[in-house]
Coordinates of C-alpha atoms and ligand atoms in Angstrom, one line a residue:
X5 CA 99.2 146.5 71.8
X6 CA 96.6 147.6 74.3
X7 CA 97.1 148.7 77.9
X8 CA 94.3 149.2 80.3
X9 CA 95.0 152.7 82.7
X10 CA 93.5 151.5 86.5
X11 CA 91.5 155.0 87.3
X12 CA 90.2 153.4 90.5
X13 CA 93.8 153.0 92.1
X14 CA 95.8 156.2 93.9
X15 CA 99.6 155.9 92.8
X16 CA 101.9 158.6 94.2
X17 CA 102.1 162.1 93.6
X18 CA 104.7 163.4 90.4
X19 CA 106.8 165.5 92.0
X20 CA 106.8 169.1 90.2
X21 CA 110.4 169.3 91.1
X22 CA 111.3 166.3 88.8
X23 CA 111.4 169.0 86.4
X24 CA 114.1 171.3 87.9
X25 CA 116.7 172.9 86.2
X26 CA 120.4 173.2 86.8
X27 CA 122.8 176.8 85.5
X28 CA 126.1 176.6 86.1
X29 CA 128.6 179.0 85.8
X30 CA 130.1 177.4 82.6
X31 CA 130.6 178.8 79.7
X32 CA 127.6 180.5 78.6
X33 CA 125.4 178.8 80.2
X34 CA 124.7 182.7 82.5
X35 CA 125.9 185.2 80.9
X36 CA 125.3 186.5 78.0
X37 CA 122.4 184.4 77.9
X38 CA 120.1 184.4 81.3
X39 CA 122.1 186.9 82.8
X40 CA 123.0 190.1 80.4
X41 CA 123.1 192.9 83.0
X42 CA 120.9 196.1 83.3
X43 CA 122.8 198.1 80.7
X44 CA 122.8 195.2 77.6
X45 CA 121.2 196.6 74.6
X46 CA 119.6 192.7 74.7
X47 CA 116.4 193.9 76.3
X48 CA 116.3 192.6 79.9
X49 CA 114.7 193.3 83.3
X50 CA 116.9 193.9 86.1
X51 CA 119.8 192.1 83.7
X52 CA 117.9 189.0 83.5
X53 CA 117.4 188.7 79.6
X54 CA 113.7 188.7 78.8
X55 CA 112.9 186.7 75.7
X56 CA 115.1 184.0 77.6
X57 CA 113.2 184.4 81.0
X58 CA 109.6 184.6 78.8
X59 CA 110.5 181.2 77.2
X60 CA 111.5 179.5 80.7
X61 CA 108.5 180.9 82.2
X62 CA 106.2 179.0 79.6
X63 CA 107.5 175.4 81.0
X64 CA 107.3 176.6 84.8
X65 CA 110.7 175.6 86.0
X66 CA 110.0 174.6 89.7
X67 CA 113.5 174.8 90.6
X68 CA 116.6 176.1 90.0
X69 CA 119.9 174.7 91.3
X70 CA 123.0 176.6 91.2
X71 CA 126.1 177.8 91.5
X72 CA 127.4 174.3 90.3
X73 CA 128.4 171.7 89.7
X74 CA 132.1 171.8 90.0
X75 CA 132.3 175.2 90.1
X76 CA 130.2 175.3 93.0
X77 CA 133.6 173.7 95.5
X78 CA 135.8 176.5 94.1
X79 CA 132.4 179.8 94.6
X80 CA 133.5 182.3 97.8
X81 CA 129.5 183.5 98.0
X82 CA 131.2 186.6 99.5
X83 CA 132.8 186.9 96.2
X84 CA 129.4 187.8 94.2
X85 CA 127.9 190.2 96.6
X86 CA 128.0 193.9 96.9
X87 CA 128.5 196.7 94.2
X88 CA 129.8 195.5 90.7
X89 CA 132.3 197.2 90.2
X90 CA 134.4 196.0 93.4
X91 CA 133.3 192.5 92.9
X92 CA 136.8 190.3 92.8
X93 CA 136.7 188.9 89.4
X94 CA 138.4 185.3 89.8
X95 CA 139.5 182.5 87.6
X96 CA 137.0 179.3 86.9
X97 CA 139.5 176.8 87.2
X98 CA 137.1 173.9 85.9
X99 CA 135.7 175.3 83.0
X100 CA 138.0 177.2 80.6
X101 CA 140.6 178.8 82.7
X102 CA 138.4 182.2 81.6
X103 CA 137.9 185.1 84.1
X104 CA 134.6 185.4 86.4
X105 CA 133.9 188.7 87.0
X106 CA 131.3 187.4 90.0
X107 CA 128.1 190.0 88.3
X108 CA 126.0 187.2 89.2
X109 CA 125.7 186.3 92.5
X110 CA 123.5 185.3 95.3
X111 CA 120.9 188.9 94.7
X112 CA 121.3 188.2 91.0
X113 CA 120.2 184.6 91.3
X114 CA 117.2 184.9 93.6
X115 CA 116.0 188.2 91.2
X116 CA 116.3 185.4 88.3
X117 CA 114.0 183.1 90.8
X118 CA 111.8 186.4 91.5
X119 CA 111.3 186.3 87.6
X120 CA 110.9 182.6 86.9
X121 CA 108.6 182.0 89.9
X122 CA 111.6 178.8 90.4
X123 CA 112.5 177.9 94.2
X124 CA 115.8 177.8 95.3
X125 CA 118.4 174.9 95.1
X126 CA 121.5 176.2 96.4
X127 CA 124.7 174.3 96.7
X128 CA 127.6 174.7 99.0
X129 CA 131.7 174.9 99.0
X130 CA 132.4 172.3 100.7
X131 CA 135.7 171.3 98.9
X132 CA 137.8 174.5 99.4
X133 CA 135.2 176.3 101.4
X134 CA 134.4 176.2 105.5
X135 CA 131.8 174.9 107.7
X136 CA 132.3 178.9 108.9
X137 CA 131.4 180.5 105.1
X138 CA 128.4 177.9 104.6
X139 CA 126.9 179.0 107.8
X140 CA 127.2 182.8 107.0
X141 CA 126.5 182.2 103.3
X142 CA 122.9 180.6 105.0
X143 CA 122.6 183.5 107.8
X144 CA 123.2 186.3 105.0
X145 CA 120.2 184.8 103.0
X146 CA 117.5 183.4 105.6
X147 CA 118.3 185.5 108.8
X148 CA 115.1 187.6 109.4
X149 CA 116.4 189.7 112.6
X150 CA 119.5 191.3 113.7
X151 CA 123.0 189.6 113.1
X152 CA 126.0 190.4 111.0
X153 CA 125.1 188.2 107.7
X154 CA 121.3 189.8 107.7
X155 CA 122.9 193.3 108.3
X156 CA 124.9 193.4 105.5
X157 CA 122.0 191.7 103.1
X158 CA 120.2 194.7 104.1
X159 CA 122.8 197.0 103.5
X160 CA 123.5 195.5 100.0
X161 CA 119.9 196.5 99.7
X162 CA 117.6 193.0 100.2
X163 CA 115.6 193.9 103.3
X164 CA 113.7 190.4 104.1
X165 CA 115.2 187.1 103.8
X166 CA 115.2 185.0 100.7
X167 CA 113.7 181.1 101.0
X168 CA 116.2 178.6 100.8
X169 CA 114.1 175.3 99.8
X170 CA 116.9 173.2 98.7
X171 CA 120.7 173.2 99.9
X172 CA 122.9 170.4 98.5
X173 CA 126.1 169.9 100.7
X174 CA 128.9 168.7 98.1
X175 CA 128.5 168.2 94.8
X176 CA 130.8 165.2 93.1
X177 CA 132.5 164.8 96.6
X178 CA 133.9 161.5 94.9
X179 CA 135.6 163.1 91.8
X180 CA 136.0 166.9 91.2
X181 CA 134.4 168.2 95.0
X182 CA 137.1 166.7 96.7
X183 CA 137.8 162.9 96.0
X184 CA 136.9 161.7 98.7
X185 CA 135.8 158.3 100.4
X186 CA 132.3 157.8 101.1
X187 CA 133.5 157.1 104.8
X188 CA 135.1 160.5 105.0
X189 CA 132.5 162.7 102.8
X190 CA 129.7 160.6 105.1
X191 CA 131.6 162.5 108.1
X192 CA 131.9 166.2 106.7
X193 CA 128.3 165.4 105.5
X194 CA 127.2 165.3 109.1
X195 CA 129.9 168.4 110.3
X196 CA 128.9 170.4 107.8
X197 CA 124.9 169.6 108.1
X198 CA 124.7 170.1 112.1
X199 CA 125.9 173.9 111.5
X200 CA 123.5 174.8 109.0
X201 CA 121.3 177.3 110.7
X202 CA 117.4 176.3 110.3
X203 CA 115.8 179.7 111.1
X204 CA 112.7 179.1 109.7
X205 CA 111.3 176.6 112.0
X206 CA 108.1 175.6 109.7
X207 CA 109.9 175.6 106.2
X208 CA 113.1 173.9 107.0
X209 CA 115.5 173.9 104.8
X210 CA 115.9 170.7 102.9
X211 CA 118.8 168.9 103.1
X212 CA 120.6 167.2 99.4
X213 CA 124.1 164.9 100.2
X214 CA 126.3 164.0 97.8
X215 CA 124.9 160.8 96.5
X216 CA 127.0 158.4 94.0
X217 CA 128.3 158.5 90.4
X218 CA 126.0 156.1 88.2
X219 CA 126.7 152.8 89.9
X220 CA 128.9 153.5 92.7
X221 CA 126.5 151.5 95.4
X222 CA 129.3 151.1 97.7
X223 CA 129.0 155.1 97.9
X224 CA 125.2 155.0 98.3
X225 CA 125.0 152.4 101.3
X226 CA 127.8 153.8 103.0
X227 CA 126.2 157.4 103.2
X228 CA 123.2 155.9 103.9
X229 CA 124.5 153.9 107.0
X230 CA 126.4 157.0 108.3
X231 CA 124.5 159.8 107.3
X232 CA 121.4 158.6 106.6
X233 CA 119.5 160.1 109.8
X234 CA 120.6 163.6 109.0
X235 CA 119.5 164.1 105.3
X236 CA 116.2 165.0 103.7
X237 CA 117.7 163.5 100.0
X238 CA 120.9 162.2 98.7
X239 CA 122.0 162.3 94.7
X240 CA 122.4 160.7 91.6
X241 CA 124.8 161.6 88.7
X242 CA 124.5 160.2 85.6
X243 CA 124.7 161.3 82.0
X244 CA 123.7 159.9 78.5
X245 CA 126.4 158.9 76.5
X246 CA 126.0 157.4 73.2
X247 CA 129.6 156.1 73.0
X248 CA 129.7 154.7 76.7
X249 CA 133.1 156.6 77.2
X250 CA 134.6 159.8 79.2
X251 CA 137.0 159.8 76.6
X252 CA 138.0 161.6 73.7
X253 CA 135.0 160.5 71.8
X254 CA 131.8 160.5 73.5
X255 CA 129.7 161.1 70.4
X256 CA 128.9 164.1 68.2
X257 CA 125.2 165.7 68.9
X258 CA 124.4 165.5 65.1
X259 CA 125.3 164.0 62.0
X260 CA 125.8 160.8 64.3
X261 CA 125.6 156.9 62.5
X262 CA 122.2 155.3 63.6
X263 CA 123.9 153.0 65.7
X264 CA 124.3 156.1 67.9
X265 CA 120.6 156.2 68.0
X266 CA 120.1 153.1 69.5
X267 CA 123.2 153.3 71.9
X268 CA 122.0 156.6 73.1
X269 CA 118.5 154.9 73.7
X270 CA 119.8 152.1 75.4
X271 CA 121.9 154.0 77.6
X272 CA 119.3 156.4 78.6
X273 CA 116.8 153.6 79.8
X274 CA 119.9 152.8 82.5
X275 CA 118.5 155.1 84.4
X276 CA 115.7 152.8 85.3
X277 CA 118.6 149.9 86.3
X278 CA 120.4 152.8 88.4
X279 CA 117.6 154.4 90.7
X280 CA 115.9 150.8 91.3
X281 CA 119.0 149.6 92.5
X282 CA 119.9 152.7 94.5
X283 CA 116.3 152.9 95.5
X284 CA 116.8 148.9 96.8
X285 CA 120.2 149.5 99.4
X286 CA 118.0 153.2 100.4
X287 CA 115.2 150.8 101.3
X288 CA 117.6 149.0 104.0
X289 CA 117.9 152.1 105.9
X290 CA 115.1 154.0 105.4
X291 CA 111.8 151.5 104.5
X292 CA 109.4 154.0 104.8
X293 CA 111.2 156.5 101.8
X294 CA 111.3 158.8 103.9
X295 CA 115.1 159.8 102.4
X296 CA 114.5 161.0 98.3
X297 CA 116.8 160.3 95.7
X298 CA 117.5 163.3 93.9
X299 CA 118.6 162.9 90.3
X300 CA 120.6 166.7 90.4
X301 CA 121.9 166.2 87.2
X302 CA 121.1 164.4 84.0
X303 CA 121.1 164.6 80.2
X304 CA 123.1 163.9 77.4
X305 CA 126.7 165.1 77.0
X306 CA 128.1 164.7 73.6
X307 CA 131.7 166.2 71.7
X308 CA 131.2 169.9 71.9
X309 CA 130.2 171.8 68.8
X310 CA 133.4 172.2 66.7
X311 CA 135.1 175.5 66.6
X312 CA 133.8 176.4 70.7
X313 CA 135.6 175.9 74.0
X314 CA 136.5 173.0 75.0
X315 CA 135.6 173.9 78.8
X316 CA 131.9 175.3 77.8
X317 CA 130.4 171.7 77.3
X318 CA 128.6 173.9 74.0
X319 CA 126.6 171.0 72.1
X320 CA 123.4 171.1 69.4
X321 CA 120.0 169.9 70.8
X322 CA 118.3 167.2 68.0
X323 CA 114.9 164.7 68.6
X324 CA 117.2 162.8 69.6
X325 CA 117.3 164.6 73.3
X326 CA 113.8 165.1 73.1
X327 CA 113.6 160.7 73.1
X328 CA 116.6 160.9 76.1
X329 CA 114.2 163.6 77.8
X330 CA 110.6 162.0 77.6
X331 CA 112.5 158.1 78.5
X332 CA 114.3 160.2 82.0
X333 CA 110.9 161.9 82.7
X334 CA 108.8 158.6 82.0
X335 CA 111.2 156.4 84.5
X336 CA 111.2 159.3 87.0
X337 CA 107.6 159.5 87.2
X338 CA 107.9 155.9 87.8
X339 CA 110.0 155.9 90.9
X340 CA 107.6 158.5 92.1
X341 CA 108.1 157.5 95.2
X342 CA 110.9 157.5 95.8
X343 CA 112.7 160.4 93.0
X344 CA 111.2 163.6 94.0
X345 CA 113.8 166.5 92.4
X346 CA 115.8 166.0 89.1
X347 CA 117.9 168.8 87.5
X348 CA 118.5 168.4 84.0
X349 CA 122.1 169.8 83.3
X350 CA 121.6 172.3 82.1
X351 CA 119.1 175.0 81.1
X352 CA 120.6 177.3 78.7
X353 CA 123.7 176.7 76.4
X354 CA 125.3 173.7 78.2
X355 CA 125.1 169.8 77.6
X356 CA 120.9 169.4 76.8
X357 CA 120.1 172.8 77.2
X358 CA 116.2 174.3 76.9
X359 CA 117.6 177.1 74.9
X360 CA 120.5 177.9 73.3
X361 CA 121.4 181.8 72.3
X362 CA 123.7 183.5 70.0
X363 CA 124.2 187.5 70.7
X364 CA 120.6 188.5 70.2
X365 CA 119.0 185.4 69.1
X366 CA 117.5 182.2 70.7
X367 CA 116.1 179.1 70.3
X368 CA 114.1 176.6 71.7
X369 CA 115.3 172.7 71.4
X370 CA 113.4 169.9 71.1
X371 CA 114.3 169.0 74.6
X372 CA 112.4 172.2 76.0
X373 CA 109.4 171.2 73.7
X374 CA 109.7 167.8 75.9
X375 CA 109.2 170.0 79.0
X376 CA 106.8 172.1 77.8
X377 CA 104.3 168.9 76.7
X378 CA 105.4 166.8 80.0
X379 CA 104.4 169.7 82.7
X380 CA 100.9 168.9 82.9
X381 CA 102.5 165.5 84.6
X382 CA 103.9 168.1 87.6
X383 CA 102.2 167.3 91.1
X384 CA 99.6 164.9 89.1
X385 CA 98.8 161.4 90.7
X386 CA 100.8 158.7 88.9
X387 CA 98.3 156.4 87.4
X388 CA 99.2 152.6 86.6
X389 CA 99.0 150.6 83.3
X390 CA 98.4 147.0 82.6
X391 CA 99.6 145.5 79.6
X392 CA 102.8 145.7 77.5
X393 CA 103.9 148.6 75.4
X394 CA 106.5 147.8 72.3
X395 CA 110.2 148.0 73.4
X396 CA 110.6 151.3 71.6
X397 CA 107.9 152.6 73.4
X398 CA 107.2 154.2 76.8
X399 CA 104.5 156.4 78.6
X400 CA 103.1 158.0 81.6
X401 CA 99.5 157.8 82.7
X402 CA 98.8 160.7 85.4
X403 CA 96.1 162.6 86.8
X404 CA 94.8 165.9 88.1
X405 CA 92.4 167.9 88.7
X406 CA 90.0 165.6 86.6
X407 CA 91.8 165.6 84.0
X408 CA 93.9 162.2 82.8
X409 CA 97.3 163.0 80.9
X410 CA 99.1 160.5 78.9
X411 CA 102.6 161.3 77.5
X412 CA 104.3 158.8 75.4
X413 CA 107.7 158.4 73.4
X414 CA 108.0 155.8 70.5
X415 CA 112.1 156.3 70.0
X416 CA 112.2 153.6 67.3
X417 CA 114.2 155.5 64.6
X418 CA 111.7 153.5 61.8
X419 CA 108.7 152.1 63.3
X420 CA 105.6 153.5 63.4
X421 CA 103.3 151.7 66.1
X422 CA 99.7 151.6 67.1
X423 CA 98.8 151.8 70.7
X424 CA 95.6 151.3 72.4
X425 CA 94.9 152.5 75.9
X426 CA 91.9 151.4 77.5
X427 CA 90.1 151.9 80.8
X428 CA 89.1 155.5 80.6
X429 CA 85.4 155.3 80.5
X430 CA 84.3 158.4 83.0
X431 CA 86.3 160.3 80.4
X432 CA 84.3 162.0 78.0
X433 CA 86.6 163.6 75.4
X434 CA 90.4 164.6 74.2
X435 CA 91.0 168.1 75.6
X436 CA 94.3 168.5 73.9
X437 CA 96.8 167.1 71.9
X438 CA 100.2 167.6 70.7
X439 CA 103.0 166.1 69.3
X440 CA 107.2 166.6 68.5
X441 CA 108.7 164.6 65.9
X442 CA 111.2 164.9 63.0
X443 CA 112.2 163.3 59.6
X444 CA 115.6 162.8 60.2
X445 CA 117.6 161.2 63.5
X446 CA 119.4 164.6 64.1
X447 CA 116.3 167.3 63.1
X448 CA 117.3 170.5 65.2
X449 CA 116.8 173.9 64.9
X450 CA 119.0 176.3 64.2
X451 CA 119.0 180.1 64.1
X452 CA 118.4 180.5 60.4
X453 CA 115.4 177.7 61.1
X454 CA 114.7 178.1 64.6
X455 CA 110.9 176.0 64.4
X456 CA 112.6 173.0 62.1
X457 CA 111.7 171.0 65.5
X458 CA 108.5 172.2 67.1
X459 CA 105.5 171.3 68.9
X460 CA 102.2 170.9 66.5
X461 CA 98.9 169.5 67.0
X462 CA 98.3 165.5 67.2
X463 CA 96.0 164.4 64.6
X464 CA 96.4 160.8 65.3
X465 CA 94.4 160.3 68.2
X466 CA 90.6 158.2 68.5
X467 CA 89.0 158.5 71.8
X468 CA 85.3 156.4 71.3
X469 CA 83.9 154.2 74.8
X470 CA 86.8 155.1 76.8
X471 CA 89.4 153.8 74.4
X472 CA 92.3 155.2 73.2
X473 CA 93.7 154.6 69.6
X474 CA 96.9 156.4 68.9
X475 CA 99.1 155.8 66.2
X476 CA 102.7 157.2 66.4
X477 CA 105.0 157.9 63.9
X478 CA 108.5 156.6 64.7
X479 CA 110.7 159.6 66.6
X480 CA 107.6 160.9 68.0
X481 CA 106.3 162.8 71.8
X482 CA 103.0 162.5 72.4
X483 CA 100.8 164.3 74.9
X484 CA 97.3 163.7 75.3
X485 CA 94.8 165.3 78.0
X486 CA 91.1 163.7 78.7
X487 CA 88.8 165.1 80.4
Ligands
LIG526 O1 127.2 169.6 84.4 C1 128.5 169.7 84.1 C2 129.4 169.1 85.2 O2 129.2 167.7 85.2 C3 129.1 169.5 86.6 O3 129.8 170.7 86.9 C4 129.7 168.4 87.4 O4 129.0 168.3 88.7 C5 129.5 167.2 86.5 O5 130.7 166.5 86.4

């Protein structure tokens, strides 16, 4: 199979974003885990837990979006501000009925950004919150002068403003935030929007609506008609099921039959049926993409690991996630122009976490190696292939700086294959290469074996006359740079 890589064409710019992450307050998905506090024996810097933060920092997470999720519609921002100790601890309704004590809040989260070098993707209450406490929750963090909200910032001991990049208004309005119509959110959409104060007139705050669940397209051209001239990006909700069902059995993340394999494969590569299809009705009203889809959460979700909390969505990280993670990121880089954040849900401990802990210890998944090979892809210039790659098989082509970066997945869970990319004659050499891949369809690591999975060095790479030979094993990630 051969497929010629077109240097001479521009394609559009990769997003960095498309590699944002999502922490919720869910289970342990903050504390305990990114978030231990100052006086944890876990060794941490201004609570944020540093082998954790180290890790992240490796795979530059551009973004972080948070409170929720559904716990987002039920957060009082007022709530998490102030000295610890008087901070109203409050029940999370959504996930486990178990008491927040609120010791992560607005300063804790941008001191976690501070440390990750990750912009901000806040989102707002709009389900049980006001237009009133969104606006002051906004003044409290971007107001440089004199008013109330900046006051008391300054008095809880943040001097200048923090920047706000992102700010989603409802998350799930259709199911959890609310329930609601598309007619009716599309209406507190534009309520809630006109009194968001903008006081940064050259960095405006970017502005996320609630966008449909998987293939509700009446929700997305219904926004789109009423809201459409008031947003910067609307989003997308799906997850990776292997059984297909909300049910009681949605899969288990290891120790799966192989026909779980392939289901989970196929139902991954929906994603590329979903945002074409969204993209197509966005197209109506807004030809020029001037409106991005924003894919705020994503992943697999399988049953959670036995013996743990129902409510903290706990589950084991296998190659099988790294395949789910490399097919999202490929298609995403596809609809470059049009997908320009994604969130995978969610970065430590929940659904396809980066990293899961346990008291002291932590690990790295395959899915974080995923992100860790894939970031050269971040703000590079989507490059286009011609030719067919096998059906098990996808890839990315990008550029920057010079250098040319091909990433590609063979999720057959047998088949080796043997893929030649051509084209790339004003490339000299193979700067680096690397590869993830596994014996078995649910390799993971554990905390007795926490490099079972790991990234290693590709040996099966020929680069002669601006030809690429690569042979992959079956289950494999491959990176490649050329420069
Ligand atoms: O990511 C877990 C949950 O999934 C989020 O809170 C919610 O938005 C979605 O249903």
């Amino acid at each position: 199979m051969t497929v010629e890589i077109i240097l001479q064409k521009t394609g559009p710019q990769i997003s960095k974003y498309i590699y944002g992450q999502f922490s919720e307050h869910l289970g342990n998905g903050i504390y305990g885990s990114l978030y231990v506090g100052d006086h944890s024996d876990i060794p941490n810097v201004n609570g944020m837990r540093s082998d954790v933060v180290n890790a992240l920092k490796k795979i530059h997470v551009p973004v972080l979006r948070w409170p929720g999720g559904l716990f987002a519609d039920t957060y009082h921002w007022r709530d998490g501000i102030g000295p610890k100790d008087g901070r109203k601890k409050i029940v999370n309704t959504n996930w486990g009925d178990v008491t927040e004590n609120n010791h992560f809040g607005t300063h804790e989260y941008f001191e976690l950004l501070r440390q990750l070098g990750a912009d901000a993707y806040i989102n707002a209450n709009i389900g049980s919150g006001t237009v009133q406490e969104m606006a002051e929750w906004v003044e409290y963090m971007t107001m440089p002068g004199e008013s109330p909200m900046a006051n008391l910032r300054r008095q809880n001991g943040q001097k200048t403003p923090w920047p706000v990049k992102f700010f989603g208004i409802g998350n799930e309005s259709w199911g959890g935030g609310g329930n609601m119509r598309p007619e009716y959110y599309a209406d507190v959409y534009r309520q809630y929007q006109t009194f968001l104060p903008q006081y940064d007139k050259e960095h405006p705050i970017y502005k996320v609506a609630c966008g449909p669940n998987e293939d509700d397209y009446h929700w997305t051209d219904t926004v789109m008609n009423a809201a459409g001239q008031y947003l910067d990006g609307i989003s997308l909700h799906y997850y990776t099921l292997p059984t297909g069902t909300w049910g009681q059995n949605k899969g288990d993340a290891t120790n799966f039959p192989e026909s779980q394999w392939s289901s989970t494969m196929t139902r991954a590569k929906h994603m590329d049926e979903l945002i074409t299809k969204h993209s197509t009705i966005m197209d109506h009203y807004d030809p020029e993409k001037k409106v991005n889809l924003i894919v705020d959460e994503w992943g697999t979700w399988y049953n959670v690991e036995k013996g743990t909390n129902p409510g903290f969505l706990h589950q084991q990280n296998t190659i099988r996630d790294a395949m789910v993670a490399a097919i999202n990121l490929n298609i995403f880089h596809k609809h470059a122009d049009r997908v320009y954040m994604a969130n995978i849900a969610q970065m430590v401990n929940v659904l396809q976490a980066m990293i899961l802990t346990k008291g002291d210890q932590m690990l790295k998944t395959p899915t974080y190696y995923v992100f860790d090979m894939y970031q050269k892809h971040m703000d590079a210039e989507l490059l286009e292939g011609i030719g067919q790659v096998p059906d098990n098989v996808t890839y990315t082509a990008s550029r920057k700086n010079g250098t040319v970066t091909i990433s590609i997945c063979n999720y057959d869970a047998h088949e080796n294959q043997v893929i030649t990319f051509n084209g790339l004659k004003t490339l000299k050499t193979i700067d680096s290469a690397q590869i993830l891949t596994a014996d078995k369809l649910d390799a993971h690591n554990t905390f007795e074996n926490p490099n079972a999975v790991s990234e290693a060095t590709f040996t099966g790479a020929k680069f002669d006359h601006g030809e690429l030979q690569l042979a992959l094993p079956s289950k494999s990630v491959v990176s490649i740079t050329l420069k």
